[in-house]
Structures are given as structure tokens and as C-alpha cells.
Amino acid sequence: MSTVVSHPELQRWINEIFDHCEAKEVYLCDGSQEQFEELAEKLVAAGTLVRLNEERRPNSYWAHSDPRDVARVESKTYICSERQEDAGPTNNWRSPLEMKATLTDLYKGSMRGRTMYVIPFSMGPLGSEFSIIGVEITDSAYVVLNMMYMTEVGRTVLERLGDDGNFVKCLHSVGAPIDDEESEDVPWPCNPENTYIAHFPETEEIWSFGSGYGGNALLGKKCLALRIATAVARREGWLAEHMLILKLTDPSGRVHYVAGAFPSACGKTNLAMLVPTLKGWKAETIGDDIAWMRFGSDGRLYAVNPEKGFFGVAPGTSSKSNPVAMETIKHSTIFTNTALTEDLDVWWEGIEQEPGKLTDWQGKPWDPSVGSPAAHPNARFTVPASNSPTIAPEWQDPNGVPISAIMFGGRRSSLVPLVTESFSFDHGVFMGATMASETTAAAEGKVGKLRRDPFAMLPFCGYHMADYFAHWLAMGESGDDSKLPKIFLVNWFRRDADGRFLWPGYGENSRVLKWMIERVEGKVDALSTPLGLVPKPEDLDLEGLNLEPERLTQLFDVNESELIEEVVSIEEHFNSFGPKLPKRLWDHLERLRSTIRNN
Ligand code: GDP
Ligand code: PGA
Ligand code: MN
Ligand code: MN
């Protein structure tokens, strides 16, 4: 095979994979528009993509996946550290030797008949102290297009890498060789029986096999920027988090940046694109899914968004719930598993337009009388962040933005109040470590089941979760107390007895953000409760909302028997980590338990 790059180790690896996977040819991705169009055309010809109506949705495409390949597969995701105890009880584990043996067999000839794409990419602005370079080798052109929207790809990255720079090796194959040159390829090749998403944190490698779905196949995102990055961050003393980053400007022009961790499909993208309903407030987006954070020389915690695009949930997105997203995806967007309209535009449940005659996400004529949705609940859009009308000018600042407040949140139909501030940074770590959420369609498995999802990182932490808690505590200790972000637990998803959401959410969440900022600025007091500090009724700005007082009460009501159940459940959760669980977290649980006893 001819030389494609000047970096000797990268070239050696390319040769090795090319020979082992028996690819037809090598294609070096340079990040150019010409290549994007060439690959898009190829995918249209293969039936993977449908080009959307050029007038209604310029430069956009629709894909629908194999129905067995629609979400992240946590049961097939592995952290392959040398020692099992380093992966911890929340991760699947195999020894690197064993996993590499299994996968080496599977990769043998797995790219037969296919082009092997080499994608040099950067997570984080090139040249930033924060950034990490990766190279993904994949046999999926769909992956290339999505990576081009989600990350910095191509020549600029290779230049930065030089001839001896470090990069994370990210290997991906859909695991569906074309053995017979004559036979036609399927539109969405994948191999669900043999899917593995394997991470080697010690050697900083990712081996993904069998799936073409975003979170399993776009290896810069969940695999590198979270699972591998958490392990690197622990060694180097920073944080890799499943967080949105939002810029807020108050009516007097003062700016604050806030970050927020919510499990998948629990509102990060929406909050990152929030349109405040409060007069005079302005919100802009820095990032919608991942934050890398480290202390700056001034002692404040700085965050960058390592991504360059959004991979957002389509269903539920409308000009009412998220007008910014609707504006962002007007052009240059790849839609996956939405429905397709007759005039070649996209449709999903919750969008305002009437459905008309549709092709459903499985590519079949949609029959509404059957009762199944036209779009898959985890249908996604992939779009460059630069499309967004509210992207903040500093969103790619190599130094990041200083964080004033951190939110943790999830779907809790009961118990957890609309907003609670932690008593201290440590107590905030307790809030993160104990958060729980009802499961969503973003991952395989049952929807609506309550599970502990610490820091919204359950599927993304690349090492022992109790060590991760300890790392958070240590970060708090190494920081200057007066400059640490304040920590809040929020819940937009509490329901009334009829199952309706108590809080209107979306743009109205700005009311909660305002209170947080006022707390950060020391402008208002708070009321102490067993779970933390809550707003005094007069301090939560509800003007013009028409929220019945009864509903407001319910939003903050903490039912004692539910609280007792919660304490028992947290104890079980903590016990699952064994002796590694930091004592300080046990102390917070004991304090909570004692408040119940004293009542
Ligand atoms: P992400 O996956 O964490 O980025 O979550 P998204 O922002 O994409 O939202 C996932 C789902 O939650 C969508 O169906 C949204 O419509 C819904 N959602 C987001 N924010 C809110 C909110 O404030 N209240 C309610 N009730 N639903 C929300
Ligand atoms: P999400 O991102 O958090 O926006 O859903 C994708 C995922 O977590 O799978
Ligand atoms: Mn996510
Ligand atoms: Mn999102």
C-alpha cells in the first residue's frame, strides 16, 4: 500500500489495519467540502442517504438505520483495563488481551469489499491545552460525514499532529464485509450479533465493531471525549463530563457560564439552546453534550466544548419547544431515523407540521392507525454548531469559559424538587454521585425505569466510579473555595397525580437559572431543607407564568416516606462500590438520614 501520511506510527497502523481488515482501498479524509459531497453522493447511490428537498432543507440528508441499530448499546460497551477493579462495578470488563483476541478475529477481513477511511480529528480547538487528537479508521462513509460535522477533521489536524505527535487510535468497522463483488450492499450495514464497543484506557485505544449508530461509531464523542478522556483527566487532574455549557447574560449585561449534567435525552441540548422567557435575559450556546474542565491560573474552573457539532434528539423538537434547534437544522443537517415526508422533508412526533403521507423510520409507508411512531424515539440530527443562531462568539476559545455554576439533573417524576443548591462543593459531589433518572430511548432497553446515574456518567465513565467520585472531591479540594462553581440539583420532570409535568420547562427554566445566578452573586438567601438549599418563595421569579400556587408547592414538596426510600436506595447504591466509596459521601448520607430521624 502507498504512503498516505508522513507520521510513521500512523502510517504503520494504517498499513496494519488495511492488511488485517482486507479493505479494498484507503481514503484519507482531508476535511474538504469536495470530499463531503463526493461521499454524500456515494451514500445516496448506495441507498444509505436520501437527499432532502433542496428548497425546504438545503444540503441535508435523511438516513434510516437497520432497526437493530438505533441507540447506544451499554450491554456491549466494555472498559478493558488491565485489572477488573479499575473498571469498577458499573462497567462491563474484559482483559485487554482477551478483548483484543476476540476482536482481532472479528476484524479479520471485516472490511473486505469496502473502502477504509482514515479520519484525523481533533476534540477541542486545535492548539488548545485542552485538545486531544484522534484518528478514526472506519469502513463507513456515513461515519465520515457525521464526524466532519461533529469534530475538526482533516489536513489542519495532521499538520498539528506533525510526524511524532500523540493520537488516540480509534478503530471502527460495521463488521459486514462484502464477499461477493457482484452482490449489492445493504443501505445500513451492521453486525448486531457481534457488536463490541471496547475501550483500552491504559493504552488510549478504542475498538468498535458491528454498529453504525452515532454513540457507538462516531468515536470522538462518547468513546474518546468521555470514556478515554475521563481516564486521562484523572491522571492529569481535570474533568471530562457529560455536560452542556450555557452562556447567560443578565439584564445589566453581566455574563455567567453554567454547565449541566443530565443523562441522555434528559434536556441538555434543549437547555443549551434555551430562549429565556424572562425579559432582558440572553442565553447563548457553548456546548450541548460534553465539557472538559480544568482550573485556570486565576483559580476558576474553565470549560471547553470538545465538539464542533450537535447530535440531537429530534422527536419533541419544535419551534415551540426549541426554536433555536429548529433554526439550526434548517440546512446542512444529517437526519437519522426520523420520518420522511412525501416532498422529501423530515417529520417527527412533536414537530408542529401535520404529518401528511409519511415514510416511517424503517423506510415503510407509515400507517398512523397502527399506533407506532413514524420517527424512532431516538431519531437524531447531526449538524455543525456553526449553524446555530445562538452559538456564543467565544465557543471555541482555546482557554475555555469560566464556570459559575454546575447543575445536575434527571427525570424524577417525584421526590426531587425543582431546584436545590448544595450546602458545599462536597455536598454537590454527593448530589452528583446519588442522582438518578428514568431511562430513555437513547440507550437500548426499557424506557422509564428509575436508575442511579451518577453525574449522568453511568455509561461514560472509563474507570471505577468510586475513584471518579474521589477525583471530584479532590478537584474541589485543590480549588480555591471562593472560586469553585456552586452546585445545584434540578428536576424539570416532576409530575402531578395525573402524570402531567408540573413545571413547563424549556424557556421557563430561565427562571431557575436566574435564581442560581443570584445565589452565585450573593444577592438572595435560601431556605435550608434536608436535601439542600431551596429558593425563598419570593425569590423565584414566576412573573407572567400563571403557575398555580398548589403546583409550586408540589414542585418543592418532599414526601417523608419517599425520602426514607431514597435513603435506603442510596445506601444500596453506595454499598455496590465497596470500600472504595469515599467516606465523605457516606457522611453526607448519614447527615441526611439523621434529619429524617430528628423529625
Ligand atoms: P439531551 O439528550 O440530554 O440533549 O436531551 P434533549 O435536550 O435532546 O431532550 C430530550 C427530550 O427531553 C426531548 O424530547 C425534549 O423535548 C425533552 N425535554 C428537554 N427539556 C425539557 C424540559 O425542560 N421539560 C420537559 N418536560 N421536557 C424536556
Ligand atoms: P445525548 O447524546 O446526551 O444528547 O442524548 C447522545 C447520547 O448520550 O447517547
Ligand atoms: Mn450525551
Ligand atoms: Mn443532546
JSON list of C-alpha atoms in Angstrom, two decimals, residues 50 83 144 167 185 314 358 375 587:
[
{"chain": "A", "resi": 50, "resn": "VAL", "atom": "CA", "xyz": [-31.78, 10.37, 0.70]},
{"chain": "A", "resi": 83, "resn": "ARG", "atom": "CA", "xyz": [-7.27, -5.02, 36.21]},
{"chain": "A", "resi": 144, "resn": "VAL", "atom": "CA", "xyz": [-17.08, 10.15, 7.97]},
{"chain": "A", "resi": 167, "resn": "PHE", "atom": "CA", "xyz": [-3.01, 10.47, 18.85]},
{"chain": "A", "resi": 185, "resn": "ASP", "atom": "CA", "xyz": [-24.54, -3.75, -0.37]},
{"chain": "A", "resi": 314, "resn": "ALA", "atom": "CA", "xyz": [-35.28, 15.04, 17.01]},
{"chain": "A", "resi": 358, "resn": "LEU", "atom": "CA", "xyz": [-45.01, 9.64, 5.50]},
{"chain": "A", "resi": 375, "resn": "ALA", "atom": "CA", "xyz": [-39.91, 8.61, 13.84]},
{"chain": "A", "resi": 587, "resn": "ASP", "atom": "CA", "xyz": [-21.06, 11.14, 55.90]}
]
